Short mmCIF file of C-alpha atoms and ligand atoms in Angstrom, two decimals:
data_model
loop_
_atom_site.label_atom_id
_atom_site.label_comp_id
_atom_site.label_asym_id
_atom_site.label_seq_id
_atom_site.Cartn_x
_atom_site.Cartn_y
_atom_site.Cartn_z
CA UNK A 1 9.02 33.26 -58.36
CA UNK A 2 7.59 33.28 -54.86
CA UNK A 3 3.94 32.37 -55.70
CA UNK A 4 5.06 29.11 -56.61
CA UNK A 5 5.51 27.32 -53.11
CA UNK A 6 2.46 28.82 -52.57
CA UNK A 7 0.68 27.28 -55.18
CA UNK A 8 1.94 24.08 -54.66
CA UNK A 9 0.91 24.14 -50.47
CA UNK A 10 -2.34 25.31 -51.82
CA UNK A 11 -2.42 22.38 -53.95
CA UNK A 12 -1.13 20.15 -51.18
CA UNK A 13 -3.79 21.19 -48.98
CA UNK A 14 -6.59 20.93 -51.02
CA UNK A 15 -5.46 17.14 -51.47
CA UNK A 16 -5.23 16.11 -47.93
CA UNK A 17 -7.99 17.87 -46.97
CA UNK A 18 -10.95 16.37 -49.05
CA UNK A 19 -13.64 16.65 -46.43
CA UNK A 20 -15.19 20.18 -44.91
CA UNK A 21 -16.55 19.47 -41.66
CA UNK A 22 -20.31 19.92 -41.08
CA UNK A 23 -22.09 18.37 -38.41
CA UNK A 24 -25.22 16.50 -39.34
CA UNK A 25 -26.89 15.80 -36.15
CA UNK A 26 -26.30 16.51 -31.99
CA UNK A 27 -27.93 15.85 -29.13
CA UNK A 28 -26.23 16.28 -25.76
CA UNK A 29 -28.48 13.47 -23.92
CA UNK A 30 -32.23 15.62 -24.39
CA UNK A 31 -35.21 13.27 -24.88
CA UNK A 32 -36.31 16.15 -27.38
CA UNK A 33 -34.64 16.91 -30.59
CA UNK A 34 -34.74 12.98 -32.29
CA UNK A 35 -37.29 12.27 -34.95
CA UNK A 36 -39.01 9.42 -33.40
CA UNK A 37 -38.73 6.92 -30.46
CA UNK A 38 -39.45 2.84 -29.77
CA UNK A 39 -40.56 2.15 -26.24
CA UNK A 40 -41.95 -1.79 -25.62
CA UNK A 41 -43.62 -2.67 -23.14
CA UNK A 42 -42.15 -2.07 -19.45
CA UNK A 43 -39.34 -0.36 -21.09
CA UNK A 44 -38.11 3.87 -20.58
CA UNK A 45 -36.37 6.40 -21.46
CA UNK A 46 -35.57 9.52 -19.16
CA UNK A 47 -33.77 12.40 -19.46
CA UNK A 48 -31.29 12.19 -16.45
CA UNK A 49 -28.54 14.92 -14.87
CA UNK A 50 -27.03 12.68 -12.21
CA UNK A 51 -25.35 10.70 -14.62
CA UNK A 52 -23.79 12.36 -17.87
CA UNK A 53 -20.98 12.22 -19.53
CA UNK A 54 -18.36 14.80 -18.84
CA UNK A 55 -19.67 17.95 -18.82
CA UNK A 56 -23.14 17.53 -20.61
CA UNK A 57 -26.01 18.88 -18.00
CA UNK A 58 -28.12 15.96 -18.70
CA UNK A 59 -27.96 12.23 -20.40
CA UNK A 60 -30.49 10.09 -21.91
CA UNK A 61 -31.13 6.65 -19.44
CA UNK A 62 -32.29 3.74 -21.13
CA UNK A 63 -34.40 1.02 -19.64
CA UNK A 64 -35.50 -2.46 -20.44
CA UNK A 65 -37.53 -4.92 -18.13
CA UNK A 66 -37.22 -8.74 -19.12
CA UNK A 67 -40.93 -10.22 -18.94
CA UNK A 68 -41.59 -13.45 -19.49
CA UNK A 69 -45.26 -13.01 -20.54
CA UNK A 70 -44.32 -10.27 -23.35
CA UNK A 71 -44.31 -12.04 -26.98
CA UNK A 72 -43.37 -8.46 -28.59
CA UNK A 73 -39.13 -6.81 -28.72
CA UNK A 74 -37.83 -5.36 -26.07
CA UNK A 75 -36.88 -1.82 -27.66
CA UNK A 76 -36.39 1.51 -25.72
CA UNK A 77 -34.70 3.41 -28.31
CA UNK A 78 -34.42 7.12 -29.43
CA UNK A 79 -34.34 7.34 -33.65
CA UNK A 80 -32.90 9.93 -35.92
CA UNK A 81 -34.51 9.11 -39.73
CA UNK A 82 -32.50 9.00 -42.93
CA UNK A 83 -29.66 9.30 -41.80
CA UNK A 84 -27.36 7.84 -44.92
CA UNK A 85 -28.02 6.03 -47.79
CA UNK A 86 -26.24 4.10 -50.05
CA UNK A 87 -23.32 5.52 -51.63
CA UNK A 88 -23.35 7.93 -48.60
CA UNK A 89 -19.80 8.31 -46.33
CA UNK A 90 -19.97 10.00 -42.65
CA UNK A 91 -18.79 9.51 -39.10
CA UNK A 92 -21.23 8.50 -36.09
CA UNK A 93 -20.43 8.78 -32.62
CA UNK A 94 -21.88 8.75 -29.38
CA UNK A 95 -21.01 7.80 -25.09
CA UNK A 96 -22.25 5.37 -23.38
CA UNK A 97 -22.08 4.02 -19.82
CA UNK A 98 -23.66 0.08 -18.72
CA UNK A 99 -25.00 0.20 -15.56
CA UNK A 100 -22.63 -0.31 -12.59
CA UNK A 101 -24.02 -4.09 -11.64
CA UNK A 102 -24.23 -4.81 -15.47
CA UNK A 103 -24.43 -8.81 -15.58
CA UNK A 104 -22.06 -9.97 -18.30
CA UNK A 105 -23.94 -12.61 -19.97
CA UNK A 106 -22.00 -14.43 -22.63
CA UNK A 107 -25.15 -16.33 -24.50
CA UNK A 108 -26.92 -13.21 -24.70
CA UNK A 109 -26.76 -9.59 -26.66
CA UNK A 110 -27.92 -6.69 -25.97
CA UNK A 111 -27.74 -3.61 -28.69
CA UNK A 112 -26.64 -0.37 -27.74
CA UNK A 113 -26.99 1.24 -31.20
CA UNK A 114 -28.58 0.35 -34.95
CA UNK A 115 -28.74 1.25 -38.79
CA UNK A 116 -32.00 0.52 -39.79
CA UNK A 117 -35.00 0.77 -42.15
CA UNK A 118 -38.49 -0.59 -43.00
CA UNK A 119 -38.53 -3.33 -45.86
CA UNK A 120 -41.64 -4.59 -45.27
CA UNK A 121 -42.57 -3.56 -49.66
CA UNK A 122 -40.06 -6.61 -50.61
CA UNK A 123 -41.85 -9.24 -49.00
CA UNK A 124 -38.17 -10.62 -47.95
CA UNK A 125 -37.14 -8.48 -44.04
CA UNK A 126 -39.74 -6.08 -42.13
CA UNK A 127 -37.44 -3.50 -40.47
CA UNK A 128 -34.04 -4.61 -41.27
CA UNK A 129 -30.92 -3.44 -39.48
CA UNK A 130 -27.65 -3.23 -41.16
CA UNK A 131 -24.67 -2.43 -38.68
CA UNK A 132 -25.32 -2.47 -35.68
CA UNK A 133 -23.08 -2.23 -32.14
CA UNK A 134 -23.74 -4.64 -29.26
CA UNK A 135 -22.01 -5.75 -26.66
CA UNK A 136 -22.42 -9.74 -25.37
CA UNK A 137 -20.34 -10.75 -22.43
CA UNK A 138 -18.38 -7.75 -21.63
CA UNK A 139 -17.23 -7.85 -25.27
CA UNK A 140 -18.16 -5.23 -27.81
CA UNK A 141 -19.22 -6.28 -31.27
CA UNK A 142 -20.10 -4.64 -34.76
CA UNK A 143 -21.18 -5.94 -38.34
CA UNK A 144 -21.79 -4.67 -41.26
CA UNK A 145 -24.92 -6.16 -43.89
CA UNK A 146 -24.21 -7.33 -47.38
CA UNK A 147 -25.76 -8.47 -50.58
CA UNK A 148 -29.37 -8.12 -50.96
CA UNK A 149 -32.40 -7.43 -48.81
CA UNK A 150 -34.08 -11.43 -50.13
CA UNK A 151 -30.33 -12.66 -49.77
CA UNK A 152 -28.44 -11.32 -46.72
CA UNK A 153 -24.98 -11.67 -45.91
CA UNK A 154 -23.41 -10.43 -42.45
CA UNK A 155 -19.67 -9.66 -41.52
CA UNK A 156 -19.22 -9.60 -38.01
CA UNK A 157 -16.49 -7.93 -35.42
CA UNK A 158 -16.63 -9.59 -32.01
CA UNK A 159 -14.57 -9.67 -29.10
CA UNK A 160 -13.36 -6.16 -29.62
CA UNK A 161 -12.77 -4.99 -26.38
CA UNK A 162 -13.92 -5.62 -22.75
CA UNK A 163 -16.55 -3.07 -22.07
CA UNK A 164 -16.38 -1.65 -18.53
CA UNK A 165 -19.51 -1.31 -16.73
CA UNK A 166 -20.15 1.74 -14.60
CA UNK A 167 -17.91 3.95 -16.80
CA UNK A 168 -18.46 6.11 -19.79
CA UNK A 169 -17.12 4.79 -23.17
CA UNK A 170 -16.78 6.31 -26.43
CA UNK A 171 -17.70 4.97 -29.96
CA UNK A 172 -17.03 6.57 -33.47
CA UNK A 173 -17.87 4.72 -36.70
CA UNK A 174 -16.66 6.06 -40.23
CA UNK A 175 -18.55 4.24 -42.97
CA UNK A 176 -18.26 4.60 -46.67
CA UNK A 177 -21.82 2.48 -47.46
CA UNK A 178 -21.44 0.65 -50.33
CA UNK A 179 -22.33 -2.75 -51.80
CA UNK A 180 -19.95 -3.78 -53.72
CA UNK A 181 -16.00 -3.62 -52.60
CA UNK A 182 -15.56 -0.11 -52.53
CA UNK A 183 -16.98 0.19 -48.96
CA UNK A 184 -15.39 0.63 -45.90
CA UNK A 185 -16.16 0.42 -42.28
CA UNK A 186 -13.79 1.69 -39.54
CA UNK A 187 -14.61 1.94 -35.64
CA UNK A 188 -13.19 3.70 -32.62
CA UNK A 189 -13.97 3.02 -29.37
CA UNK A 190 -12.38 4.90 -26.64
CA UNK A 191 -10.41 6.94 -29.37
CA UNK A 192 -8.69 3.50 -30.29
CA UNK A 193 -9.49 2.21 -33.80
CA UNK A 194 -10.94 -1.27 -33.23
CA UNK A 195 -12.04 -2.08 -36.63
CA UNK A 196 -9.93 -1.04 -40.00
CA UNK A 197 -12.08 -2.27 -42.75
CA UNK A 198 -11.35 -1.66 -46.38
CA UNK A 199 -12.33 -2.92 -49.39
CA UNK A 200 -15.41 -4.96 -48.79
CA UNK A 201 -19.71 -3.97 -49.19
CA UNK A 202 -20.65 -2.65 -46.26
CA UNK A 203 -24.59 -2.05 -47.49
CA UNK A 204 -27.04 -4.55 -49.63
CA UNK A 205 -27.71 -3.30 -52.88
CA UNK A 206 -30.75 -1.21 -51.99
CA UNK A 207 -31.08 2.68 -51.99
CA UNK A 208 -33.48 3.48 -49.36
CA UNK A 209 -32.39 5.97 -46.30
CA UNK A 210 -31.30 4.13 -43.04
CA UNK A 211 -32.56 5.62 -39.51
CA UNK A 212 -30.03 6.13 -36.36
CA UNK A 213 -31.20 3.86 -33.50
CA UNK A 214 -29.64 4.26 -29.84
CA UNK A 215 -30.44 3.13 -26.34
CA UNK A 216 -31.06 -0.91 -25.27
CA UNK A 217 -32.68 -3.09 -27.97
CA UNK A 218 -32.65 -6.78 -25.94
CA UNK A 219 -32.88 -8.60 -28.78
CA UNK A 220 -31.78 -12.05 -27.20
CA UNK A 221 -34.90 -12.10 -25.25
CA UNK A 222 -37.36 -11.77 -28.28
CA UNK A 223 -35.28 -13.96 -30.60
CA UNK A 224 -33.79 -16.88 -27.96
CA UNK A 225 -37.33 -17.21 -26.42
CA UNK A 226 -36.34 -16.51 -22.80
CA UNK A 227 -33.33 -14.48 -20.33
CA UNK A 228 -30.09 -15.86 -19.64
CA UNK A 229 -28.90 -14.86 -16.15
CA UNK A 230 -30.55 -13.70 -13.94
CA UNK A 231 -30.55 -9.62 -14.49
CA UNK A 232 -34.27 -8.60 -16.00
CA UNK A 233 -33.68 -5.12 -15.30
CA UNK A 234 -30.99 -3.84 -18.02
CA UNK A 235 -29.81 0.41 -18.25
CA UNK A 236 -27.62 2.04 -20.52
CA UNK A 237 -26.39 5.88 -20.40
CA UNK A 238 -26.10 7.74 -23.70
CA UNK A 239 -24.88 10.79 -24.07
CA UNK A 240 -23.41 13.55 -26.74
CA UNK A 241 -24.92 11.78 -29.96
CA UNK A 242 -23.19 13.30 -33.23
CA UNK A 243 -22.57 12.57 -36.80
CA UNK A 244 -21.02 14.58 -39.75
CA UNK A 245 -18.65 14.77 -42.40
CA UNK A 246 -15.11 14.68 -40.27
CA UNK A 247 -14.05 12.97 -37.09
CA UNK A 248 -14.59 15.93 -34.96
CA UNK A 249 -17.83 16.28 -35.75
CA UNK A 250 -18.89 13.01 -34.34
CA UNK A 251 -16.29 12.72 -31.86
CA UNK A 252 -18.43 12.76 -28.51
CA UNK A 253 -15.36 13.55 -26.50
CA UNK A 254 -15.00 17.12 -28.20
CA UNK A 255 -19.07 17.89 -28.17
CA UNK A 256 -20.13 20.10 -24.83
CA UNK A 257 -22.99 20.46 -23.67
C1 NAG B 1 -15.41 21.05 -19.15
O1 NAG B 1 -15.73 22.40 -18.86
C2 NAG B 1 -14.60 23.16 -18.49
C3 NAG B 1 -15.09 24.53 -18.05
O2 NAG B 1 -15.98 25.08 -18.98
C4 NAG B 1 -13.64 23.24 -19.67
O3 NAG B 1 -12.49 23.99 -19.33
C5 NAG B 1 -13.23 21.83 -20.06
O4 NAG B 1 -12.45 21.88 -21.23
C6 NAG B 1 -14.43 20.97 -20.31
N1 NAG B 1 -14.00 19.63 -20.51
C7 NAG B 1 -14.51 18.84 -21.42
C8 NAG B 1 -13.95 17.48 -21.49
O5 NAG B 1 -15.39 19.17 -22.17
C1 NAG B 2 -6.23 0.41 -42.13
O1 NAG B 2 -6.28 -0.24 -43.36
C2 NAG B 2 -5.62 0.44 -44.41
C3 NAG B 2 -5.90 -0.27 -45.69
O2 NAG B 2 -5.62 -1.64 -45.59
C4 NAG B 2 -4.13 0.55 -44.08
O3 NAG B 2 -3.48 1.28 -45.08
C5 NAG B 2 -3.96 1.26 -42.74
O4 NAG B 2 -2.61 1.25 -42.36
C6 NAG B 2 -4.80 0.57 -41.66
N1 NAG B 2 -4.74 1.37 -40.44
C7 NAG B 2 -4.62 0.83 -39.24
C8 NAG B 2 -4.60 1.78 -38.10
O5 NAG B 2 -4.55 -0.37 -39.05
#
């Protein structure tokens, strides 16, 4: 007689409970602990404890230095490799602060963080990134890649939100990579869900594992041939980098250290 409510709660909680929380990856702004690292030319990346957010001990400050006689990118990124794949579903998060000064320039982007991997076998993309966040202006902006690595198709999000410079902001990204229109793609930023995206590929159709990119990635210098505005020297803050199977365990608010 009695057992049965407690079947059925059982049964209630296994169904709205699917995912057990594991946490895939941290770092609390430490220039060790990430698989890899791309620093071009004049740019840097220090480990810093006069800026963090919260109440991490230390951040990670990126730098990049516009120079008009450098033909490469202008990467200074930390990397995490193989990160998710196709088919995959997890939650990404991480801070991150613009420098006070931060020049909003609304012809030019500048990434803050990227999906990406090498597809230099297909003859078709060298190191392709899938979704990426930027910001360009003082608006924040995300996309997702579709259809296939020789025929790429791009859904964007822009004009999300104004992105205060000088103060700490938060991002977490819940993706269910997929390319057909199974996928979805969902981002908070500053706890406030900015994009609600269901139904749609959110992946080409290729299987290889996707690296974690973070930091400044200047791409509007490389690919527009030149600076807009007049601010060469460009830093962002990032701090309490997480991913995992549940909100919490990418949520950079609830991660101390
Ligand atoms: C910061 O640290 C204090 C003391 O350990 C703790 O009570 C508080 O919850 C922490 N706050 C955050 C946002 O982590
Ligand atoms: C997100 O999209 C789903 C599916 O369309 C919908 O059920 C849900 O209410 C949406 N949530 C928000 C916060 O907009």
């Amino acid at each position: 007689m009695f057992f049965q409510p407690i079947v059925a709660a059982i049964a209630a909680l296994t169904l709205a409970s699917p995912a057990v929380s594991t946490q895939t990856f941290l770092n609390t702004g430490t220039t060790s602990g990430w698989s890899s690292q791309n620093i071009e030319n004049k740019g840097s990346i220090q480990q810093v404890t006069n800026v963090v957010y919260r109440n991490s001990s230390t951040a990670l400050k990126f730098t990049q230095v516009y120079d008009s006689s450098w033909t490469g990118r202008f990467h200074s990124e930390k990397a995490e490799t193989k990160v998710w794949k196709l088919g995959d579903q997890g939650f990404y998060g991480f801070a991150f602060r613009l420098q006070e000064d931060w020049q909003a320039t609304p012809a030019q982007s500048y990434n803050i963080a990227q999906f990406i991997a090498d597809f230099s076998d297909t003859n078709c993309d060298d190191w392709m990134p899938s979704s990426m966040v930027w910001v360009i202006g003082d608006q924040l902006a995300t996309r997702v890649k579709q259809g296939s690595i020789c025929n790429q198709g791009l859904k964007e999000w822009k004009g999300l939100k104004t992105v205060t410079p000088g103060e700490w902001h938060t991002i977490v990204i819940q993706a269910n990579w997929q390319s057909d229109d199974s996928g979805f793609y969902k981002m908070w930023y500053d706890g406030e869900k900015v994009v609600n995206a269901t139904g749609l590929p959110t992946m080409i159709d290729d299987d290889r594992a996707f690296d974690f990119h973070v930091g400044i990635y200047a791409n509007a210098w490389h690919d527009q041939h030149g600076m807009k505005g007049t601010q060469g020297t460009r830093e962002i803050w990032v701090d309490n980098v997480a991913f995992g199977t549940t909100f919490a365990d990418a949520d950079p608010t609830r991660v101390q250290g």
